[in-house]
Amino acid sequence: MSIRIGIMGYGNLGRGIEAAIKQNNDLELAAVFTRREPSLVEIRTPGVVVEDAANVSEYKDKIDVLIICGGSATDLPNQTPQYAREFNVIDSFDTHANIPSHFANVDREAKENGHVALISCGWDPGLFSLARVYADSVLPDGKAYTFWGRGVSQGHSDAIRRIPGVRDARQYTVPVEEALEAARSGENPDLTTRQMHTRECYVVLEEGADPGVVEEAIKTMPNYFADYDTTVHFVSQEELSRDHAGLPHGGFVLRSGRTGVKRDHNELIEFSLTLDSNPEFTASVLAAYARAVYRLAGKGESGCLTVLDIAPSLLSPRTPEDLRAHML
Amino acid sequence: MSIRIGIMGYGNLGRGIEAAIKQNNDLELAAVFTRREPSLVEIRTPGVVVEDAANVSEYKDKIDVLIICGGSATDLPNQTPQYAREFNVIDSFDTHANIPSHFANVDREAKENGHVALISCGWDPGLFSLARVYADSVLPDGKAYTFWGRGVSQGHSDAIRRIPGVRDARQYTVPVEEALEAARSGENPDLTTRQMHTRECYVVLEEGADPGVVEEAIKTMPNYFADYDTTVHFVSQEELSRDHAGLPHGGFVLRSGRTGVKRDHNELIEFSLTLDSNPEFTASVLAAYARAVYRLAGKGESGCLTVLDIAPSLLSPRTPEDLRAHML
C-alpha cells in the first residue's frame, strides 16, 4: 500500500512535491489543496482531485501525510498547528529565529491529537542542519561555517522590487571563494558577513527611473544589502526573463577541528549542495521525510519533530537488511 | 554524571579515543584494556587503570560503553559478540561484505543480554554511509559515487610489505580529479575502478633486492593493484619515515540526480572529508556515538544498531532545545 500524500498549496514547492512523488514508488498523490479557485488550478497527475483548502478536513481519512507548502512569514505559523490537529504534517518553516515558538505551537496540537508533525524540513534548515549537528558532535574542538549560494534569494529579489522605479529584479547570493578557502584551511578564522558573501543584483528599471538613485537605494538597504559588497547590473526585461528565470541555489557547511592529544592534526568535514532548482530539491527532501513521518506515526509516535530527531534509515524505501548489505 | 567509557585495545584507534574523550566534558575514561602486559602500556590519562583484557568482566558495573578497537579480520568477529554479553559496545567493523553476518551475531548476543551494540561506526562505514543513505533517499532518480583518498591504505601497505625484497612500504589511494569532475557534472557516467582511483606506492627495498622484480610484483598483484594505474617510488627508510609517517585519509561521497516533471534540473549532493589522521578522526566519530549508545541503553533499548538507525540529535551533548534554537 502506498503512502497517501496531500499537498497544501500548489506553487513552486507544491509542484516540486508532485514531481518527487512520481520518483518514489511507495508514495502516492491523494489530493492537492489550494486557496485559489480549484477549477483554475491544473495539476500534472491525471485523476487526482484539486480541492478548496477550506475542505481539507473531509480528507482526514484519505491522507497519511499532509505536506504544507505555505510561506514562513504568515502561512505556516497558523497552518501547521491548525492542520496538525487532523493530519500528520510536514512544513519547511525557515525563519530560524522563530523555530522554538513554532515548534512549541505545533508540538502542542500534534500531541493533543495524536499526530506526528515535522517542521523546518528542506535543505537549510534541513540537510544543512544535519551536517552542522553531525560535524559539531564529531569535532567539538573546532569551528563551523555555513555559506549559501551561488543562488537566487527570493527575499532579496522581493526587497529590490519594492524600490520605486524598479520593475523587476533577481538577486544572487554568492559565496566568496577566498573565504571558503580560509574556512577549509584549518586556521578557523573569524569571518565577517561581508567577507563570506557578496550580492549580485540584476535589475529592470521602470521607464524614466534614475539608475543612480536605484543603485544607491539597493546598496544602502539595511539588513538586506548594507553589510555586503553588492553589485548592481541593469538589464532589459527580455534579458532578465531569458537568463535569470531559474531558481538555482546551494551552499556549503564546513567544520574543521583539531584531534589528538597534542591537537596537532586537523580534520575537515564538508557538505555541499549545487542545485539547479531550489524548490524541486526542497520538495525532494520533504518527500523522503514524508516516508519517515508515516513510519513514525505507524509506530504510535506523536508530537513535533525536526530532522535532527529522525534516524536516517527511516527516510529510505529500502529495508534495513538492504541498507546494511549495500549502503553501509 | 559522566558517561564511563572503556577502551578495548590501545593502538592508534584506542589512543585516538582517549584523546577524543578529553574533548567531551560528558565523557570519562574508565579503563583501558590490553592483550599486552598491562604494566608496559603507558596511557595519557593520569589515574586511569590499564587492565588485562582477560579481566574485563570485572568492570561490568564500572563501564557504560565499551569501545572495541580491534581489527576487522580476526578480532572483531569474535570480540564484539562476546563483549556484547556484558557491555554496551561499539566497534568499527569495516569488512563491508561481512556486515550482515557480523550484525546477526552481535544482535543475538546484545538482545539476549539486554545491551545496545553499534557496529561499523567510523567514517566508511559510518559518516559516508549516512551521506549515501540521505542522498539516495532524497534523489532517487540519480547515481552515487564514493571516492577515497588521498590517503594511506594500511591493507595495501601491508600487502606490499609481504613481497620478498621489500623492507617497508606505504601506499596512497588517490582519487582521479577528472573522474571527480565527471561525477559532479550531472552526466552520471559509469566509471571503472581504474578510472576512479590511482595507487601510489613508496617502497624501501631490502639490500640486494631487484627493483624491477618488486615493481612487477606490486603492479600485477590481483585485487590490490592489478586493476589500478599504480606508480612505484623506491625511497630510503629515512625518507619513508620522514615524509610518510602520517595516516592522512579522506574522500568524497557524491550523488547527482534529476528533479522536476521534465527531469530537466540536476541536483548535486556532496560530502567530503580531508583528514590529517584517519585513526583520530575515526575515534572522534566513535566517541560521539558512544553518547548515543549510552542514551539508547538508558531508554531500555537493546540489540545491534548501525549509524543508520540513530537520530542525529542523540550524538550531540547539546539539549534538544539548544539544537533547535542554534543548530537547526
XYZ file of C-alpha atoms in Angstrom:
656
model
C 0.000 0.000 0.000
C 1.324 3.401 -0.928
C 1.720 6.317 1.458
C -1.021 8.812 0.588
C 0.323 12.375 0.372
C -1.729 15.567 0.387
C -0.205 18.800 -0.934
C -1.441 22.025 0.683
C -0.594 24.871 -1.712
C 0.346 24.448 -5.361
C 3.184 26.896 -6.045
C 6.800 26.039 -6.915
C 7.192 23.842 -3.842
C 3.860 22.044 -4.276
C 4.643 21.300 -7.915
C 8.074 20.009 -6.846
C 6.434 17.615 -4.409
C 4.101 16.340 -7.096
C 7.171 15.610 -9.263
C 9.048 13.982 -6.358
C 6.110 11.664 -5.613
C 6.394 10.297 -9.168
C 10.013 9.277 -8.409
C 9.055 7.275 -5.313
C 7.040 4.102 -5.923
C 5.785 3.904 -2.358
C 4.327 7.437 -2.398
C 1.030 8.370 -3.990
C -0.572 11.790 -4.509
C -4.006 11.759 -2.837
C -5.134 15.369 -3.313
C -3.933 18.926 -3.918
C -5.432 21.763 -1.856
C -5.470 25.379 -2.937
C -6.771 28.743 -1.758
C -7.349 29.657 -5.390
C -10.422 28.603 -7.345
C -9.747 24.842 -7.699
C -11.115 24.583 -11.222
C -8.435 27.050 -12.366
C -5.544 25.005 -10.946
C -4.200 22.491 -13.422
C -2.010 19.772 -11.952
C 0.163 17.168 -13.687
C -1.188 13.978 -12.141
C -4.191 12.617 -14.019
C -7.170 11.596 -11.909
C -6.132 13.422 -8.745
C -8.567 15.946 -7.276
C -7.788 19.630 -6.720
C -9.797 20.743 -3.704
C -10.543 24.002 -1.939
C -8.207 24.318 1.049
C -11.236 25.050 3.213
C -12.461 21.451 2.676
C -9.281 19.691 3.761
C -10.965 18.172 6.847
C -13.055 15.953 4.575
C -9.825 14.194 3.582
C -8.888 13.233 7.130
C -9.072 9.506 6.404
C -7.720 9.674 2.866
C -4.332 11.236 3.577
C -1.416 9.778 5.547
C 0.833 12.856 5.458
C -0.115 16.435 4.545
C 2.794 18.498 3.203
C 2.166 22.179 3.826
C 3.725 24.392 1.158
C 2.977 27.848 2.572
C 5.303 30.727 3.357
C 7.117 31.097 6.672
C 6.092 34.710 7.274
C 2.316 34.393 7.602
C 1.085 30.995 6.340
C 2.947 28.332 8.299
C 2.725 29.849 11.821
C -1.050 29.376 11.527
C -1.394 26.472 9.117
C 0.965 23.915 10.640
C -0.532 23.941 14.174
C -4.033 24.013 12.679
C -3.541 21.067 10.302
C -1.594 19.074 12.920
C -4.948 18.607 14.676
C -6.254 16.445 11.840
C -3.197 15.233 9.952
C 0.382 14.107 10.196
C 2.104 17.149 8.701
C 5.400 18.428 7.311
C 6.421 22.012 6.696
C 9.560 23.850 5.583
C 9.365 26.706 8.112
C 12.654 28.566 7.679
C 12.553 31.657 9.909
C 15.387 30.429 12.135
C 14.716 32.853 14.995
C 11.109 31.707 15.372
C 11.685 27.956 15.250
C 11.400 27.469 19.053
C 7.964 29.129 19.275
C 6.726 27.457 16.084
C 7.911 24.120 17.475
C 6.018 24.682 20.737
C 2.770 25.580 18.948
C 2.932 22.618 16.589
C 4.039 20.193 19.309
C 1.048 21.031 21.489
C -1.513 20.439 18.742
C 0.201 17.331 17.381
C 0.494 15.712 20.812
C -3.068 16.525 21.848
C -4.403 14.978 18.685
C -2.013 12.044 18.300
C -0.242 13.149 15.137
C 3.375 13.383 14.034
C 4.492 16.811 12.801
C 7.848 17.573 11.202
C 8.800 21.243 10.924
C 11.638 23.116 9.240
C 12.401 20.374 6.725
C 14.287 21.084 3.498
C 17.958 21.882 2.996
C 18.503 24.885 5.303
C 17.018 24.284 7.759
C 17.170 20.582 6.901
C 20.139 18.770 5.348
C 22.454 21.651 6.331
C 21.241 21.328 9.941
C 22.125 17.628 9.854
C 25.599 18.452 8.575
C 26.073 21.062 11.308
C 24.984 18.703 14.106
C 26.944 15.657 12.934
C 30.083 17.757 12.445
C 29.685 19.633 15.738
C 29.277 16.326 17.594
C 32.277 14.647 15.952
C 34.697 17.605 16.115
C 33.914 19.524 19.335
C 37.269 21.328 19.232
C 36.522 23.172 16.015
C 34.645 25.862 14.166
C 31.773 25.695 11.675
C 30.849 27.807 8.689
C 27.739 27.926 6.527
C 27.967 29.525 3.081
C 24.985 29.963 0.792
C 24.925 30.184 -2.979
C 25.544 30.798 -5.677
C 21.789 31.114 -5.718
C 18.706 33.205 -6.028
C 17.372 34.726 -2.821
C 13.642 35.317 -3.231
C 13.545 37.602 -0.181
C 16.297 39.839 -1.505
C 14.793 39.884 -5.004
C 11.462 40.962 -3.488
C 13.177 43.688 -1.457
C 14.660 45.193 -4.632
C 11.303 45.041 -6.407
C 9.766 47.191 -3.668
C 12.120 50.103 -4.506
C 10.361 52.865 -6.525
C 11.493 52.802 -10.156
C 12.203 49.033 -10.170
C 10.095 46.916 -12.491
C 11.693 43.524 -11.886
C 14.789 42.130 -10.198
C 16.711 38.983 -9.373
C 19.320 38.772 -6.612
C 22.083 36.162 -6.337
C 23.866 35.388 -3.084
C 27.467 34.428 -3.893
C 29.964 32.811 -1.524
C 33.423 34.400 -1.605
C 35.971 31.869 -2.841
C 38.787 33.223 -0.627
C 36.549 32.906 2.456
C 35.695 29.307 1.535
C 39.386 28.524 1.195
C 40.088 30.211 4.544
C 37.355 28.113 6.187
C 38.892 24.966 4.674
C 42.429 25.884 5.743
C 42.179 24.686 9.328
C 43.085 28.156 10.597
C 39.495 28.646 11.821
C 39.402 32.368 11.006
C 36.654 34.699 12.186
C 34.860 35.777 9.031
C 32.523 38.759 8.817
C 29.275 38.838 6.874
C 30.974 40.994 4.237
C 33.891 38.582 3.891
C 31.729 35.495 3.373
C 29.189 36.526 0.745
C 28.658 39.071 -1.984
C 25.325 40.041 -3.541
C 24.724 40.369 -7.291
C 21.595 42.156 -8.437
C 20.018 42.124 -11.909
C 17.520 44.956 -12.125
C 14.979 46.081 -14.745
C 14.084 49.779 -14.390
C 10.716 51.402 -14.966
C 10.816 53.862 -17.837
C 12.371 57.137 -16.692
C 13.767 55.797 -13.425
C 17.216 57.059 -12.352
C 19.705 54.161 -12.204
C 21.972 56.034 -9.769
C 19.156 56.542 -7.286
C 18.020 52.909 -7.524
C 21.560 51.575 -7.154
C 22.108 53.729 -4.056
C 18.768 52.599 -2.587
C 19.765 48.943 -3.031
C 23.327 49.216 -1.702
C 22.322 51.103 1.452
C 19.282 48.989 2.348
C 19.727 47.876 5.975
C 19.797 44.108 6.799
C 19.454 43.136 3.136
C 22.433 44.807 1.431
C 24.230 47.399 3.586
C 26.522 44.797 5.196
C 27.582 43.253 1.885
C 29.608 44.112 -1.171
C 26.794 44.474 -3.653
C 26.960 44.833 -7.414
C 24.011 46.065 -9.470
C 23.544 45.265 -13.162
C 20.765 46.998 -15.081
C 19.300 44.721 -17.721
C 16.282 44.635 -20.016
C 13.184 42.640 -19.088
C 13.986 40.330 -22.016
C 17.469 39.638 -20.659
C 16.172 39.035 -17.137
C 13.479 36.652 -18.351
C 15.885 34.818 -20.646
C 18.997 34.500 -18.423
C 17.668 34.667 -14.878
C 14.415 32.690 -14.895
C 15.734 29.713 -12.915
C 15.900 29.240 -9.165
C 19.354 27.734 -8.638
C 20.828 27.608 -5.155
C 23.134 25.643 -2.910
C 25.917 26.210 -0.464
C 28.447 24.704 1.882
C 28.580 23.588 5.505
C 32.151 23.202 6.701
C 33.608 22.338 10.046
C 37.283 21.957 10.739
C 38.581 20.782 14.058
C 41.629 19.531 15.887
C 42.225 15.991 17.096
C 44.906 14.151 19.049
C 46.389 14.765 22.490
C 48.681 17.401 21.019
C 45.890 18.969 18.886
C 48.355 18.703 16.011
C 46.015 17.156 13.457
C 43.358 18.985 11.520
C 40.212 17.322 10.203
C 37.803 18.922 7.733
C 34.173 17.884 7.193
C 32.415 19.445 4.218
C 28.853 19.102 2.934
C 27.713 20.946 -0.147
C 24.755 21.270 -2.483
C 24.709 22.518 -6.076
C 21.080 22.858 -7.091
C 19.508 23.736 -10.438
C 16.154 24.105 -8.702
C 15.868 25.156 -5.084
C 12.110 24.382 -4.791
C 12.348 20.988 -6.544
C 15.233 19.891 -4.354
C 13.485 21.121 -1.191
C 10.433 19.148 -2.318
C 12.573 16.035 -2.803
C 13.760 16.309 0.805
C 10.190 16.741 2.050
C 9.045 13.677 0.083
C 11.731 11.473 1.672
C 10.807 12.740 5.136
C 7.107 12.071 4.438
C 8.071 8.388 4.419
C 9.719 8.799 7.834
C 6.725 10.670 9.281
C 4.385 7.940 8.050
C 6.527 5.226 9.647
C 6.815 7.069 12.974
C 3.053 7.694 13.065
C 2.564 3.993 12.393
C 4.654 3.204 15.468
C 2.294 5.333 17.552
C 4.564 8.326 17.986
C 3.151 11.829 18.250
C 4.310 15.412 18.680
C 6.588 17.774 16.823
C 9.947 16.636 15.423
C 12.742 18.097 13.375
C 15.156 16.354 11.005
C 17.544 16.058 13.960
C 15.178 13.620 15.680
C 14.810 11.202 12.779
C 17.099 8.233 12.102
C 18.442 8.190 8.525
C 17.132 4.679 7.752
C 13.548 5.939 8.143
C 13.969 8.103 5.026
C 14.849 5.227 2.755
C 12.449 2.974 0.838
C 14.998 0.170 1.261
C 14.694 -2.418 4.026
C 17.141 -2.281 6.952
C 18.736 -5.501 5.643
C 19.205 -3.994 2.179
C 20.683 -0.802 3.671
C 23.177 -2.754 5.785
C 24.197 -5.011 2.904
C 24.515 -2.362 0.190
C 24.637 1.175 1.566
C 26.549 0.923 4.859
C 27.377 12.255 35.853
C 29.772 11.443 33.052
C 29.428 8.560 30.642
C 32.064 5.995 31.602
C 33.961 4.694 28.560
C 36.135 1.591 28.408
C 38.702 1.224 25.628
C 39.476 -2.328 24.495
C 42.813 -2.263 22.679
C 45.324 0.576 22.858
C 46.684 1.043 19.350
C 46.200 4.081 17.085
C 42.418 3.922 17.406
C 42.415 3.418 21.177
C 44.763 6.357 21.662
C 42.516 8.442 19.437
C 39.525 7.610 21.625
C 41.440 8.595 24.737
C 42.164 11.985 23.091
C 38.546 12.391 21.937
C 37.232 11.734 25.454
C 39.271 14.708 26.673
C 37.370 16.937 24.204
C 33.948 15.876 25.501
C 33.066 17.022 29.027
C 30.329 14.442 29.463
C 32.638 11.502 28.651
C 35.090 9.978 31.091
C 37.734 7.292 30.551
C 37.041 4.449 33.000
C 39.677 1.891 31.980
C 41.915 0.727 29.135
C 42.144 -2.993 28.348
C 45.045 -4.610 26.554
C 46.246 -8.042 25.481
C 49.806 -6.879 26.122
C 51.399 -6.872 29.562
C 49.432 -4.002 31.208
C 52.415 -2.625 33.108
C 54.156 -1.985 29.785
C 51.290 0.078 28.346
C 51.610 3.747 29.145
C 48.475 5.810 28.638
C 47.980 9.588 28.692
C 45.219 9.891 31.278
C 46.570 10.086 34.819
C 44.879 7.860 37.383
C 43.149 5.552 34.906
C 43.869 1.836 35.167
C 45.328 -0.282 32.364
C 43.928 -3.773 32.789
C 44.491 -7.170 31.204
C 41.794 -7.733 28.573
C 41.078 -11.092 30.197
C 39.738 -9.299 33.292
C 37.238 -7.050 31.515
C 34.254 -8.796 33.131
C 35.255 -7.340 36.484
C 34.428 -3.900 35.059
C 30.855 -4.807 34.158
C 29.364 -2.237 36.556
C 32.041 0.413 36.060
C 31.675 0.972 32.329
C 28.694 2.386 30.422
C 30.047 1.820 26.908
C 32.968 -0.368 25.834
C 34.630 0.756 22.593
C 36.313 -2.185 20.909
C 39.379 -1.162 18.916
C 40.327 -4.468 17.311
C 40.866 -5.365 13.665
C 38.039 -6.436 11.360
C 39.780 -9.546 10.032
C 40.097 -11.652 13.170
C 39.448 -9.574 16.320
C 36.013 -8.005 15.951
C 34.090 -11.026 14.587
C 34.809 -12.701 17.940
C 35.182 -9.768 20.323
C 32.058 -7.752 19.569
C 29.528 -10.600 20.066
C 31.476 -11.743 23.143
C 31.627 -8.348 24.872
C 28.022 -7.511 23.923
C 27.018 -10.106 26.527
C 28.337 -7.924 29.353
C 28.580 -4.397 27.940
C 27.032 -1.848 25.643
C 29.592 -1.900 22.843
C 30.772 -0.053 19.736
C 33.079 -1.312 17.016
C 34.358 -0.044 13.664
C 33.979 -3.316 11.736
C 34.714 -2.372 8.132
C 34.684 -5.550 6.040
C 31.637 -4.464 4.031
C 30.834 -7.922 2.641
C 30.615 -9.474 6.115
C 28.488 -6.793 7.785
C 25.217 -8.788 7.559
C 26.647 -11.840 9.338
C 28.522 -9.730 11.896
C 25.298 -7.811 12.564
C 23.367 -11.054 13.127
C 25.961 -12.425 15.574
C 26.159 -9.209 17.573
C 22.399 -8.627 17.527
C 21.717 -12.052 19.027
C 24.107 -11.575 21.967
C 23.103 -7.957 22.593
C 19.388 -8.748 22.595
C 19.724 -11.829 24.802
C 21.654 -9.835 27.367
C 19.843 -6.507 27.157
C 22.659 -4.413 25.724
C 22.943 -1.895 22.900
C 25.632 -2.659 20.319
C 26.672 -0.347 17.496
C 28.767 -1.886 14.716
C 30.612 -0.481 11.701
C 30.932 3.012 13.122
C 33.558 5.458 11.831
C 33.698 7.309 8.534
C 33.406 4.496 5.968
C 31.373 2.656 7.031
C 29.962 5.472 9.141
C 29.617 9.099 8.056
C 29.983 8.095 4.393
C 27.141 5.590 4.868
C 24.957 8.376 6.243
C 25.769 10.544 3.236
C 24.933 7.675 0.859
C 21.585 6.937 2.515
C 20.427 10.549 2.878
C 21.390 11.305 -0.733
C 19.865 8.088 -2.100
C 16.600 8.822 -0.273
C 16.382 12.446 -1.420
C 17.431 11.903 -5.059
C 16.052 8.501 -6.115
C 16.488 9.337 -9.827
C 20.261 9.615 -9.633
C 23.621 7.952 -9.295
C 26.094 7.835 -6.400
C 29.868 7.700 -6.269
C 32.285 7.100 -3.414
C 35.909 8.181 -3.835
C 38.602 7.532 -1.242
C 41.770 9.494 -0.607
C 44.193 10.954 -0.921
C 45.116 8.692 1.948
C 47.118 5.831 3.307
C 45.633 2.358 2.916
C 47.010 0.131 5.654
C 45.822 -3.021 3.881
C 47.618 -2.128 0.660
C 50.761 -1.049 2.532
C 50.770 -4.422 4.328
C 50.309 -6.263 1.023
C 53.421 -4.611 -0.404
C 55.408 -5.425 2.729
C 54.679 -9.123 2.235
C 56.526 -9.128 -1.131
C 60.032 -10.698 -0.873
C 62.719 -7.998 -1.038
C 60.507 -5.269 0.493
C 61.608 -3.859 3.825
C 58.928 -1.208 4.315
C 56.184 0.457 2.280
C 53.416 2.992 2.347
C 50.564 3.062 -0.179
C 48.368 6.080 -1.004
C 44.959 5.737 -2.638
C 44.380 8.794 -4.840
C 41.073 9.863 -6.403
C 41.348 10.871 -10.059
C 40.417 14.537 -10.452
C 38.847 14.037 -13.895
C 36.622 11.269 -12.529
C 35.524 13.501 -9.646
C 34.630 16.239 -12.122
C 32.734 13.739 -14.264
C 30.766 12.563 -11.214
C 29.930 16.189 -10.385
C 28.879 17.020 -13.948
C 25.362 15.606 -13.756
C 26.103 13.288 -16.684
C 26.107 10.297 -14.304
C 28.865 8.435 -16.167
C 29.750 4.805 -15.494
C 33.252 4.890 -14.050
C 35.542 1.873 -13.808
C 37.785 1.083 -10.858
C 40.786 2.181 -12.916
C 39.158 5.489 -13.843
C 38.271 6.474 -10.268
C 41.473 5.882 -8.290
C 45.194 5.528 -8.774
C 47.625 3.932 -6.329
C 50.951 5.484 -5.298
C 53.478 3.259 -3.551
C 56.567 4.323 -1.600
C 58.804 1.306 -1.138
C 62.026 0.630 0.787
C 63.970 -2.349 -0.622
C 65.989 -4.914 1.289
C 69.641 -4.793 0.374
C 70.251 -6.586 -2.914
C 66.582 -6.780 -3.926
C 65.762 -6.226 -7.605
C 63.565 -3.132 -8.020
C 62.222 -4.351 -11.359
C 61.022 -7.620 -9.866
C 59.416 -5.884 -6.876
C 57.689 -3.277 -9.055
C 56.281 -6.015 -11.293
C 55.087 -7.988 -8.260
C 53.233 -4.938 -6.941
C 51.639 -3.867 -10.210
C 50.335 -7.315 -11.071
C 49.025 -8.219 -7.607
C 45.388 -9.310 -8.048
C 42.630 -7.410 -6.137
C 45.090 -4.960 -4.615
C 46.835 -3.380 -7.626
C 46.202 -5.172 -10.933
C 43.004 -3.192 -11.643
C 44.606 0.206 -10.985
C 47.160 2.518 -12.519
C 49.912 2.095 -9.962
C 53.120 4.054 -9.586
C 56.023 2.780 -7.502
C 58.665 5.055 -5.954
C 61.715 3.495 -4.330
C 62.873 5.542 -1.352
C 65.244 5.173 1.573
C 63.985 4.158 5.003
C 64.898 7.646 6.205
C 62.748 9.294 3.540
C 59.807 6.967 4.229
C 59.995 7.610 7.967
C 60.367 11.351 7.499
C 57.805 12.069 4.745
C 55.288 9.262 5.035
C 54.818 8.673 8.772
C 51.311 10.173 8.976
C 47.998 8.460 8.394
C 46.047 11.021 6.360
C 42.888 9.977 4.563
C 39.517 11.217 3.398
C 37.310 11.059 0.363
C 34.086 12.067 -1.293
C 30.522 10.790 -1.460
C 28.641 12.360 -4.354
C 25.178 11.819 -5.688
C 23.676 13.715 -8.553
C 20.073 13.299 -9.583
C 17.299 14.734 -11.697
C 14.226 16.549 -10.399
C 11.092 18.075 -11.911
C 8.371 16.600 -14.103
C 10.565 17.088 -17.150
C 13.717 15.786 -15.386
C 15.404 18.946 -16.662
C 17.068 20.002 -13.403
C 20.176 18.489 -11.934
C 20.921 18.490 -8.207
C 24.289 17.542 -6.695
C 24.864 16.450 -3.084
C 28.487 16.181 -1.982
C 30.026 15.120 1.323
C 33.766 15.084 1.808
C 36.409 14.553 4.450
C 40.021 15.773 4.488
C 41.739 14.109 7.412
C 45.232 14.575 8.828
C 44.708 11.496 10.979
C 42.444 8.664 9.931
C 42.515 6.869 13.338
C 41.977 10.060 15.383
C 39.026 11.112 13.256
C 37.519 7.613 13.373
C 37.922 7.741 17.148
C 36.137 11.110 17.261
C 33.163 9.587 15.453
C 33.116 6.612 17.851
C 33.203 8.942 20.870
C 30.163 10.903 19.646
C 28.270 7.672 19.007
C 29.181 6.389 22.486
C 26.932 9.178 23.790
C 24.099 7.930 21.581
C 24.581 4.307 22.645
C 24.508 5.340 26.297
C 21.276 7.292 25.785
C 19.580 4.470 23.886
C 20.595 1.923 26.533
C 19.157 4.298 29.146
C 15.829 4.207 27.313
C 15.816 0.421 27.617
C 16.692 -0.372 24.029
C 18.724 -3.449 23.144
C 20.162 -5.222 20.116
C 22.523 -4.331 17.314
C 22.343 -0.981 15.530
C 24.252 0.864 12.853
C 24.700 4.601 12.345
C 21.686 4.467 10.019
C 19.405 3.647 12.964
C 20.453 6.553 15.184
C 18.880 10.027 15.141
C 21.475 12.815 14.771
C 20.397 14.647 17.944
C 21.486 11.653 20.044
C 25.121 12.319 19.093
C 25.175 15.844 20.449
C 25.932 16.946 24.017
C 23.513 19.852 23.454
C 19.904 19.687 24.609
C 17.126 19.328 22.005
C 16.064 22.930 22.788
C 19.599 24.214 22.217
C 19.897 22.267 18.956
C 16.601 23.661 17.635
C 17.461 27.222 18.640
C 21.074 27.319 17.413
C 21.914 24.452 15.076
C 18.751 23.831 13.050
